[in-house]
mmCIF file of C-alpha atoms and ligand atoms in Angstrom:
data_model
loop_
_atom_site.group_PDB
_atom_site.id
_atom_site.type_symbol
_atom_site.label_atom_id
_atom_site.label_comp_id
_atom_site.label_asym_id
_atom_site.label_seq_id
_atom_site.Cartn_x
_atom_site.Cartn_y
_atom_site.Cartn_z
ATOM 1 C CA MET O 9 -192.336 -148.987 -135.768
ATOM 2 C CA LEU O 10 -192.990 -148.645 -139.480
ATOM 3 C CA ILE O 11 -190.119 -147.492 -141.698
ATOM 4 C CA SER O 12 -190.775 -146.648 -145.348
ATOM 5 C CA ILE O 13 -187.756 -146.094 -147.576
ATOM 6 C CA ILE O 14 -187.911 -144.318 -150.923
ATOM 7 C CA SER O 15 -184.942 -144.917 -153.246
ATOM 8 C CA ILE O 16 -183.978 -145.467 -156.880
ATOM 9 C CA PHE O 17 -182.083 -148.613 -155.779
ATOM 10 C CA PRO O 18 -184.645 -150.581 -153.762
ATOM 11 C CA GLY O 19 -182.691 -153.797 -154.367
ATOM 12 C CA LEU O 20 -179.756 -152.580 -152.290
ATOM 13 C CA PHE O 21 -181.714 -153.018 -149.052
ATOM 14 C CA GLN O 22 -182.829 -156.647 -149.438
ATOM 15 C CA SER O 23 -179.810 -158.501 -148.020
ATOM 16 C CA VAL O 24 -179.110 -156.018 -145.213
ATOM 17 C CA PHE O 25 -182.657 -156.184 -143.846
ATOM 18 C CA ALA O 26 -183.004 -159.949 -144.337
ATOM 19 C CA GLU O 27 -180.419 -160.972 -141.726
ATOM 20 C CA SER O 28 -179.639 -160.854 -138.048
ATOM 21 C CA ILE O 29 -181.266 -158.409 -135.628
ATOM 22 C CA ILE O 30 -183.239 -156.466 -138.239
ATOM 23 C CA LYS O 31 -184.656 -159.731 -139.554
ATOM 24 C CA ARG O 32 -185.673 -160.833 -136.050
ATOM 25 C CA ALA O 33 -187.205 -157.438 -135.233
ATOM 26 C CA GLN O 34 -189.411 -157.791 -138.302
ATOM 27 C CA GLU O 35 -190.321 -161.400 -137.513
ATOM 28 C CA LYS O 36 -191.320 -160.373 -133.976
ATOM 29 C CA GLY O 37 -193.593 -157.690 -135.447
ATOM 30 C CA LEU O 38 -191.654 -154.896 -133.705
ATOM 31 C CA LEU O 39 -190.411 -153.372 -136.959
ATOM 32 C CA GLU O 40 -191.939 -153.239 -140.425
ATOM 33 C CA ILE O 41 -189.810 -152.032 -143.332
ATOM 34 C CA SER O 42 -191.315 -151.151 -146.720
ATOM 35 C CA ILE O 43 -189.100 -150.224 -149.660
ATOM 36 C CA TYR O 44 -190.451 -148.066 -152.505
ATOM 37 C CA ASP O 45 -188.891 -147.488 -155.918
ATOM 38 C CA LEU O 46 -188.803 -143.752 -156.575
ATOM 39 C CA ARG O 47 -189.107 -144.449 -160.320
ATOM 40 C CA ASP O 48 -192.602 -145.880 -159.737
ATOM 41 C CA PHE O 49 -193.632 -142.300 -158.936
ATOM 42 C CA SER O 50 -191.985 -140.713 -161.970
ATOM 43 C CA GLU O 51 -194.340 -138.774 -164.205
ATOM 44 C CA ASP O 52 -192.779 -139.605 -167.555
ATOM 45 C CA LYS O 53 -192.797 -142.761 -169.636
ATOM 46 C CA HIS O 54 -189.028 -143.194 -169.336
ATOM 47 C CA ARG O 55 -189.373 -143.275 -165.525
ATOM 48 C CA ARG O 56 -186.892 -140.417 -165.253
ATOM 49 C CA VAL O 57 -186.368 -138.933 -161.823
ATOM 50 C CA ASP O 58 -183.712 -136.316 -162.649
ATOM 51 C CA ASP O 59 -183.359 -133.344 -164.975
ATOM 52 C CA TYR O 60 -180.990 -130.520 -165.942
ATOM 53 C CA PRO O 61 -180.389 -127.780 -163.377
ATOM 54 C CA TYR O 62 -182.100 -124.395 -163.808
ATOM 55 C CA GLY O 63 -179.399 -121.770 -164.226
ATOM 56 C CA GLY O 64 -177.105 -124.269 -165.923
ATOM 57 C CA GLY O 65 -174.110 -126.140 -164.612
ATOM 58 C CA ALA O 66 -172.761 -129.656 -164.636
ATOM 59 C CA GLY O 67 -174.743 -132.725 -163.678
ATOM 60 C CA MET O 68 -178.357 -133.447 -162.961
ATOM 61 C CA VAL O 69 -180.791 -132.620 -160.181
ATOM 62 C CA MET O 70 -183.390 -134.995 -158.769
ATOM 63 C CA LYS O 71 -186.893 -133.806 -159.639
ATOM 64 C CA PRO O 72 -189.351 -132.883 -156.878
ATOM 65 C CA GLU O 73 -192.554 -134.596 -158.158
ATOM 66 C CA PRO O 74 -191.512 -138.255 -157.649
ATOM 67 C CA PHE O 75 -190.525 -137.558 -154.027
ATOM 68 C CA PHE O 76 -193.755 -135.633 -153.282
ATOM 69 C CA LYS O 77 -195.898 -138.303 -154.984
ATOM 70 C CA ALA O 78 -194.100 -141.138 -153.209
ATOM 71 C CA VAL O 79 -194.436 -139.566 -149.748
ATOM 72 C CA ARG O 80 -198.116 -138.808 -150.416
ATOM 73 C CA ALA O 81 -198.738 -142.419 -151.494
ATOM 74 C CA VAL O 82 -196.892 -143.827 -148.466
ATOM 75 C CA ARG O 83 -198.856 -141.558 -146.095
ATOM 76 C CA GLU O 84 -202.186 -142.547 -147.664
ATOM 77 C CA ARG O 85 -201.373 -146.172 -146.956
ATOM 78 C CA SER O 86 -200.460 -145.583 -143.309
ATOM 79 C CA PRO O 87 -202.720 -144.884 -140.301
ATOM 80 C CA VAL O 88 -200.129 -142.495 -138.797
ATOM 81 C CA LYS O 89 -198.576 -139.566 -140.623
ATOM 82 C CA GLY O 90 -194.959 -140.516 -141.127
ATOM 83 C CA LYS O 91 -192.090 -138.171 -140.319
ATOM 84 C CA ALA O 92 -190.165 -137.570 -143.561
ATOM 85 C CA ILE O 93 -186.386 -137.749 -143.184
ATOM 86 C CA LEU O 94 -184.115 -136.704 -146.016
ATOM 87 C CA MET O 95 -180.712 -138.416 -145.979
ATOM 88 C CA SER O 96 -178.305 -135.727 -147.146
ATOM 89 C CA PRO O 97 -174.684 -134.650 -146.667
ATOM 90 C CA GLN O 98 -176.045 -131.264 -145.577
ATOM 91 C CA GLY O 99 -178.127 -132.690 -142.732
ATOM 92 C CA LEU O 100 -177.482 -132.644 -139.005
ATOM 93 C CA ARG O 101 -175.024 -135.344 -137.988
ATOM 94 C CA LEU O 102 -176.725 -138.484 -136.692
ATOM 95 C CA THR O 103 -176.084 -139.068 -132.978
ATOM 96 C CA GLN O 104 -177.264 -141.595 -130.402
ATOM 97 C CA ASP O 105 -179.418 -138.844 -128.830
ATOM 98 C CA LYS O 106 -181.144 -138.183 -132.171
ATOM 99 C CA LEU O 107 -181.667 -141.942 -132.581
ATOM 100 C CA LYS O 108 -183.317 -142.182 -129.151
ATOM 101 C CA GLU O 109 -185.658 -139.379 -130.157
ATOM 102 C CA LEU O 110 -186.497 -140.958 -133.544
ATOM 103 C CA SER O 111 -187.019 -144.397 -131.985
ATOM 104 C CA LYS O 112 -190.173 -143.007 -130.327
ATOM 105 C CA GLU O 113 -191.808 -142.295 -133.720
ATOM 106 C CA LYS O 114 -194.505 -144.630 -135.076
ATOM 107 C CA HIS O 115 -193.647 -144.131 -138.748
ATOM 108 C CA LEU O 116 -190.537 -142.793 -140.481
ATOM 109 C CA ILE O 117 -190.319 -142.134 -144.214
ATOM 110 C CA ILE O 118 -186.694 -142.113 -145.345
ATOM 111 C CA LEU O 119 -185.824 -140.350 -148.602
ATOM 112 C CA CYS O 120 -182.582 -141.308 -150.336
ATOM 113 C CA GLY O 121 -180.975 -138.884 -152.761
ATOM 114 C CA HIS O 122 -178.376 -139.304 -155.472
ATOM 115 C CA TYR O 123 -176.563 -137.552 -158.303
ATOM 116 C CA GLU O 124 -175.398 -134.001 -157.813
ATOM 117 C CA GLY O 125 -178.298 -133.040 -155.630
ATOM 118 C CA ILE O 126 -182.030 -132.800 -155.013
ATOM 119 C CA ASP O 127 -184.459 -130.048 -155.983
ATOM 120 C CA GLU O 128 -184.484 -127.616 -153.050
ATOM 121 C CA ARG O 129 -188.282 -127.846 -152.686
ATOM 122 C CA VAL O 130 -187.968 -131.423 -151.379
ATOM 123 C CA ARG O 131 -185.778 -130.143 -148.566
ATOM 124 C CA ALA O 132 -187.856 -127.017 -147.910
ATOM 125 C CA TYR O 133 -191.434 -128.330 -148.164
ATOM 126 C CA LEU O 134 -191.372 -132.124 -147.888
ATOM 127 C CA ALA O 135 -188.641 -133.175 -145.459
ATOM 128 C CA ASP O 136 -189.345 -132.801 -141.732
ATOM 129 C CA GLU O 137 -185.694 -133.489 -140.945
ATOM 130 C CA GLU O 138 -182.439 -133.740 -142.836
ATOM 131 C CA ILE O 139 -179.810 -136.166 -141.555
ATOM 132 C CA SER O 140 -176.173 -136.901 -142.462
ATOM 133 C CA ILE O 141 -174.140 -139.793 -141.053
ATOM 134 C CA GLY O 142 -170.826 -137.911 -141.102
ATOM 135 C CA ASP O 143 -168.477 -135.604 -142.936
ATOM 136 C CA TYR O 144 -167.475 -137.728 -145.918
ATOM 137 C CA ILE O 145 -169.001 -137.996 -149.369
ATOM 138 C CA LEU O 146 -170.877 -141.139 -150.376
ATOM 139 C CA THR O 147 -172.544 -141.820 -153.728
ATOM 140 C CA GLY O 148 -176.067 -141.832 -152.347
ATOM 141 C CA GLY O 149 -178.361 -141.896 -149.339
ATOM 142 C CA GLU O 150 -178.962 -145.663 -149.346
ATOM 143 C CA ILE O 151 -176.083 -146.682 -147.069
ATOM 144 C CA PRO O 152 -176.900 -143.816 -144.655
ATOM 145 C CA ALA O 153 -180.528 -145.048 -144.631
ATOM 146 C CA MET O 154 -179.301 -148.550 -143.724
ATOM 147 C CA VAL O 155 -177.165 -147.063 -140.942
ATOM 148 C CA LEU O 156 -180.198 -145.192 -139.611
ATOM 149 C CA VAL O 157 -182.473 -148.261 -139.724
ATOM 150 C CA ASP O 158 -179.841 -150.524 -138.142
ATOM 151 C CA ALA O 159 -179.158 -148.097 -135.293
ATOM 152 C CA LEU O 160 -182.898 -147.508 -134.757
ATOM 153 C CA ALA O 161 -183.860 -151.189 -134.810
ATOM 154 C CA ARG O 162 -181.765 -152.011 -131.753
ATOM 155 C CA LEU O 163 -183.454 -149.203 -129.788
ATOM 156 C CA ILE O 164 -186.983 -150.524 -130.305
ATOM 157 C CA PRO O 165 -188.161 -152.093 -127.017
ATOM 158 C CA GLY O 166 -188.025 -155.890 -127.231
ATOM 159 C CA VAL O 167 -185.486 -156.068 -130.062
ATOM 160 C CA LEU O 168 -182.411 -156.470 -127.855
ATOM 161 C CA SER O 169 -182.147 -158.562 -124.716
ATOM 162 C CA THR O 170 -182.433 -156.586 -121.452
ATOM 163 C CA SER O 171 -178.893 -157.671 -120.493
ATOM 164 C CA SER O 172 -177.299 -155.920 -123.475
ATOM 165 C CA LEU O 173 -179.248 -152.754 -122.656
ATOM 166 C CA GLU O 174 -178.064 -152.939 -119.014
ATOM 167 C CA GLU O 175 -174.460 -153.226 -120.235
ATOM 168 C CA GLU O 176 -175.019 -150.107 -122.313
ATOM 169 C CA SER O 177 -176.350 -148.027 -119.438
ATOM 170 C CA PHE O 178 -173.405 -149.214 -117.311
ATOM 171 C CA ALA O 179 -171.063 -147.893 -120.006
ATOM 172 C CA CYS O 180 -172.998 -144.583 -120.182
ATOM 173 C CA GLY O 181 -171.188 -143.078 -123.132
ATOM 174 C CA LEU O 182 -167.780 -144.645 -122.488
ATOM 175 C CA LEU O 183 -165.896 -146.879 -124.900
ATOM 176 C CA GLU O 184 -166.093 -150.594 -124.209
ATOM 177 C CA TYR O 185 -163.953 -152.337 -121.611
ATOM 178 C CA PRO O 186 -161.518 -155.065 -122.843
ATOM 179 C CA GLN O 187 -163.199 -158.419 -123.371
ATOM 180 C CA TYR O 188 -161.748 -161.915 -123.395
ATOM 181 C CA THR O 189 -162.901 -165.456 -123.975
ATOM 182 C CA ARG O 190 -161.141 -168.828 -123.967
ATOM 183 C CA PRO O 191 -158.325 -169.809 -124.221
ATOM 184 C CA GLN O 192 -156.850 -168.363 -121.044
ATOM 185 C CA GLU O 193 -153.453 -168.198 -122.767
ATOM 186 C CA TYR O 194 -152.964 -167.926 -126.520
ATOM 187 C CA GLU O 195 -149.384 -167.977 -127.908
ATOM 188 C CA GLY O 196 -148.140 -166.328 -124.727
ATOM 189 C CA MET O 197 -150.902 -163.676 -124.632
ATOM 190 C CA CYS O 198 -152.760 -163.934 -121.338
ATOM 191 C CA VAL O 199 -156.191 -162.998 -120.034
ATOM 192 C CA PRO O 200 -155.893 -160.528 -117.089
ATOM 193 C CA GLU O 201 -155.835 -162.436 -113.770
ATOM 194 C CA ILE O 202 -158.644 -160.389 -112.254
ATOM 195 C CA LEU O 203 -161.177 -161.790 -114.745
ATOM 196 C CA LEU O 204 -160.420 -165.289 -113.447
ATOM 197 C CA SER O 205 -160.734 -164.272 -109.774
ATOM 198 C CA GLY O 206 -164.500 -164.683 -109.462
ATOM 199 C CA ASP O 207 -164.698 -161.438 -107.469
ATOM 200 C CA HIS O 208 -167.575 -159.779 -109.317
ATOM 201 C CA GLU O 209 -167.359 -156.434 -107.553
ATOM 202 C CA LYS O 210 -163.601 -156.167 -108.275
ATOM 203 C CA ILE O 211 -164.247 -157.167 -111.906
ATOM 204 C CA ARG O 212 -166.987 -154.572 -112.257
ATOM 205 C CA GLN O 213 -164.625 -151.889 -110.904
ATOM 206 C CA TRP O 214 -161.755 -152.999 -113.148
ATOM 207 C CA ARG O 215 -163.967 -152.891 -116.230
ATOM 208 C CA TYR O 216 -165.196 -149.408 -115.390
ATOM 209 C CA GLU O 217 -161.627 -148.135 -114.896
ATOM 210 C CA GLU O 218 -160.416 -149.737 -118.140
ATOM 211 C CA ALA O 219 -163.349 -148.211 -120.046
ATOM 212 C CA LEU O 220 -162.589 -144.821 -118.500
ATOM 213 C CA LYS O 221 -158.828 -145.038 -119.279
ATOM 214 C CA ARG O 222 -159.507 -146.106 -122.844
ATOM 215 C CA THR O 223 -162.024 -143.320 -123.375
ATOM 216 C CA LEU O 224 -159.670 -140.719 -121.902
ATOM 217 C CA LYS O 225 -156.907 -141.876 -124.270
ATOM 218 C CA LEU O 226 -158.874 -142.421 -127.482
ATOM 219 C CA ARG O 227 -162.004 -140.249 -127.194
ATOM 220 C CA PRO O 228 -161.590 -137.559 -124.516
ATOM 221 C CA ASP O 229 -164.376 -135.615 -126.288
ATOM 222 C CA LEU O 230 -166.860 -138.218 -125.000
ATOM 223 C CA LEU O 231 -165.932 -137.444 -121.397
ATOM 224 C CA ARG O 232 -166.266 -133.722 -121.878
ATOM 225 C CA ASN O 233 -169.686 -133.936 -123.531
ATOM 226 C CA LYS O 234 -171.250 -136.605 -121.380
ATOM 227 C CA GLY O 235 -170.909 -138.242 -117.971
ATOM 228 C CA LEU O 236 -168.273 -135.965 -116.491
ATOM 229 C CA ALA O 237 -170.424 -132.847 -116.286
ATOM 230 C CA ALA O 238 -170.682 -133.386 -112.541
ATOM 231 C CA GLU O 239 -166.943 -134.060 -112.270
ATOM 232 C CA GLU O 240 -166.242 -130.799 -114.108
ATOM 233 C CA ALA O 241 -168.606 -128.853 -111.860
ATOM 234 C CA ARG O 242 -166.839 -130.256 -108.770
ATOM 235 C CA LYS O 243 -163.504 -128.659 -109.748
ATOM 236 C CA PRO O 244 -162.888 -125.246 -108.210
ATOM 237 C CA ASP O 245 -161.245 -123.769 -111.344
ATOM 238 C CA SER O 246 -162.671 -125.535 -114.391
ATOM 239 C CA ASP O 247 -161.969 -123.437 -117.513
HETATM 240 C C1 9D3 T 307 -172.302 -131.268 -155.179
HETATM 241 C C2 9D3 T 307 -172.164 -131.210 -153.722
HETATM 242 N N1 9D3 T 307 -172.364 -132.497 -153.020
HETATM 243 C C3 9D3 T 307 -172.621 -132.201 -151.571
HETATM 244 C C4 9D3 T 307 -171.391 -132.331 -150.762
HETATM 245 C C5 9D3 T 307 -173.535 -133.165 -153.574
HETATM 246 C C6 9D3 T 307 -173.790 -134.530 -153.090
HETATM 247 C C7 9D3 T 307 -172.764 -135.428 -152.821
HETATM 248 C C8 9D3 T 307 -173.049 -136.733 -152.406
HETATM 249 C C9 9D3 T 307 -175.083 -134.931 -152.935
HETATM 250 C C10 9D3 T 307 -175.361 -136.222 -152.528
HETATM 251 C C11 9D3 T 307 -174.352 -137.108 -152.274
HETATM 252 C C12 9D3 T 307 -174.678 -138.472 -151.857
HETATM 253 N N2 9D3 T 307 -174.684 -138.611 -150.393
HETATM 254 C C13 9D3 T 307 -175.799 -138.692 -149.709
HETATM 255 O O1 9D3 T 307 -176.869 -138.689 -150.288
HETATM 256 C C14 9D3 T 307 -175.738 -138.766 -148.260
HETATM 257 C C15 9D3 T 307 -174.624 -138.697 -147.362
HETATM 258 C C16 9D3 T 307 -173.223 -138.568 -147.569
HETATM 259 O O2 9D3 T 307 -172.693 -138.479 -148.690
HETATM 260 N N3 9D3 T 307 -172.418 -138.519 -146.459
HETATM 261 C C17 9D3 T 307 -172.893 -138.612 -145.198
HETATM 262 N N4 9D3 T 307 -174.188 -138.734 -144.957
HETATM 263 C C18 9D3 T 307 -175.033 -138.774 -146.037
HETATM 264 S S1 9D3 T 307 -176.687 -138.912 -145.923
HETATM 265 C C19 9D3 T 307 -176.912 -138.882 -147.552
#
């Protein structure tokens, strides 16, 4: 997968993409990330990418031309037409389902905004999708872009080991079961006996029940939206 990122702070991405799983995905040739400086596509000599809002009001608005020129340049350089994704607080909330869908794309072009906002024509005529990472206000789209890339990278086939993917399908939308490592007792706090029993079927069952209990307590919304559809249907008088 090719991911092109367009931002006025290209330097922000260097350390995040140079470590750990994203680094390995790139080294294995499974993921290629290119960062572009939006200012390189500015049309004026001061490399300005924002201007005063039509109709007046406080603050600045990001100009359309640098975004259009940048996306055009990125697409000319790529054999496949990239899907342009605008990171924006107004976008649809990013979910694991959306990530699965996006992970099938060959080329994504991520646009990061800033300031008070972006000229509406970028949203209307350039972006194929608009994505938010949640209902809180950040200073820009760079951290959301990193979130998107990080979450996508681990879905690319070959990036994660098959065992971690198996674990995930076992969990099927539940929170994680409790995990322990040595020592068996630490300052009076003990590892549950069952994990020391060697009975793998019992352990598997225990983990599933713990994950279910924890999800019911902390995130009952996950049970309603996901795996328990069948369970709900089974009840004679649901809702
Ligand atoms: C003036 C109204 N603001 C919208 C609520 C404007 C605005 C605030 C913050 C415009 C951009 C930003 C910067 N944030 C992002 O670009 C952003 C974001 C976010 O703030 N929260 C969650 N997801 C995202 S994706 C991009």
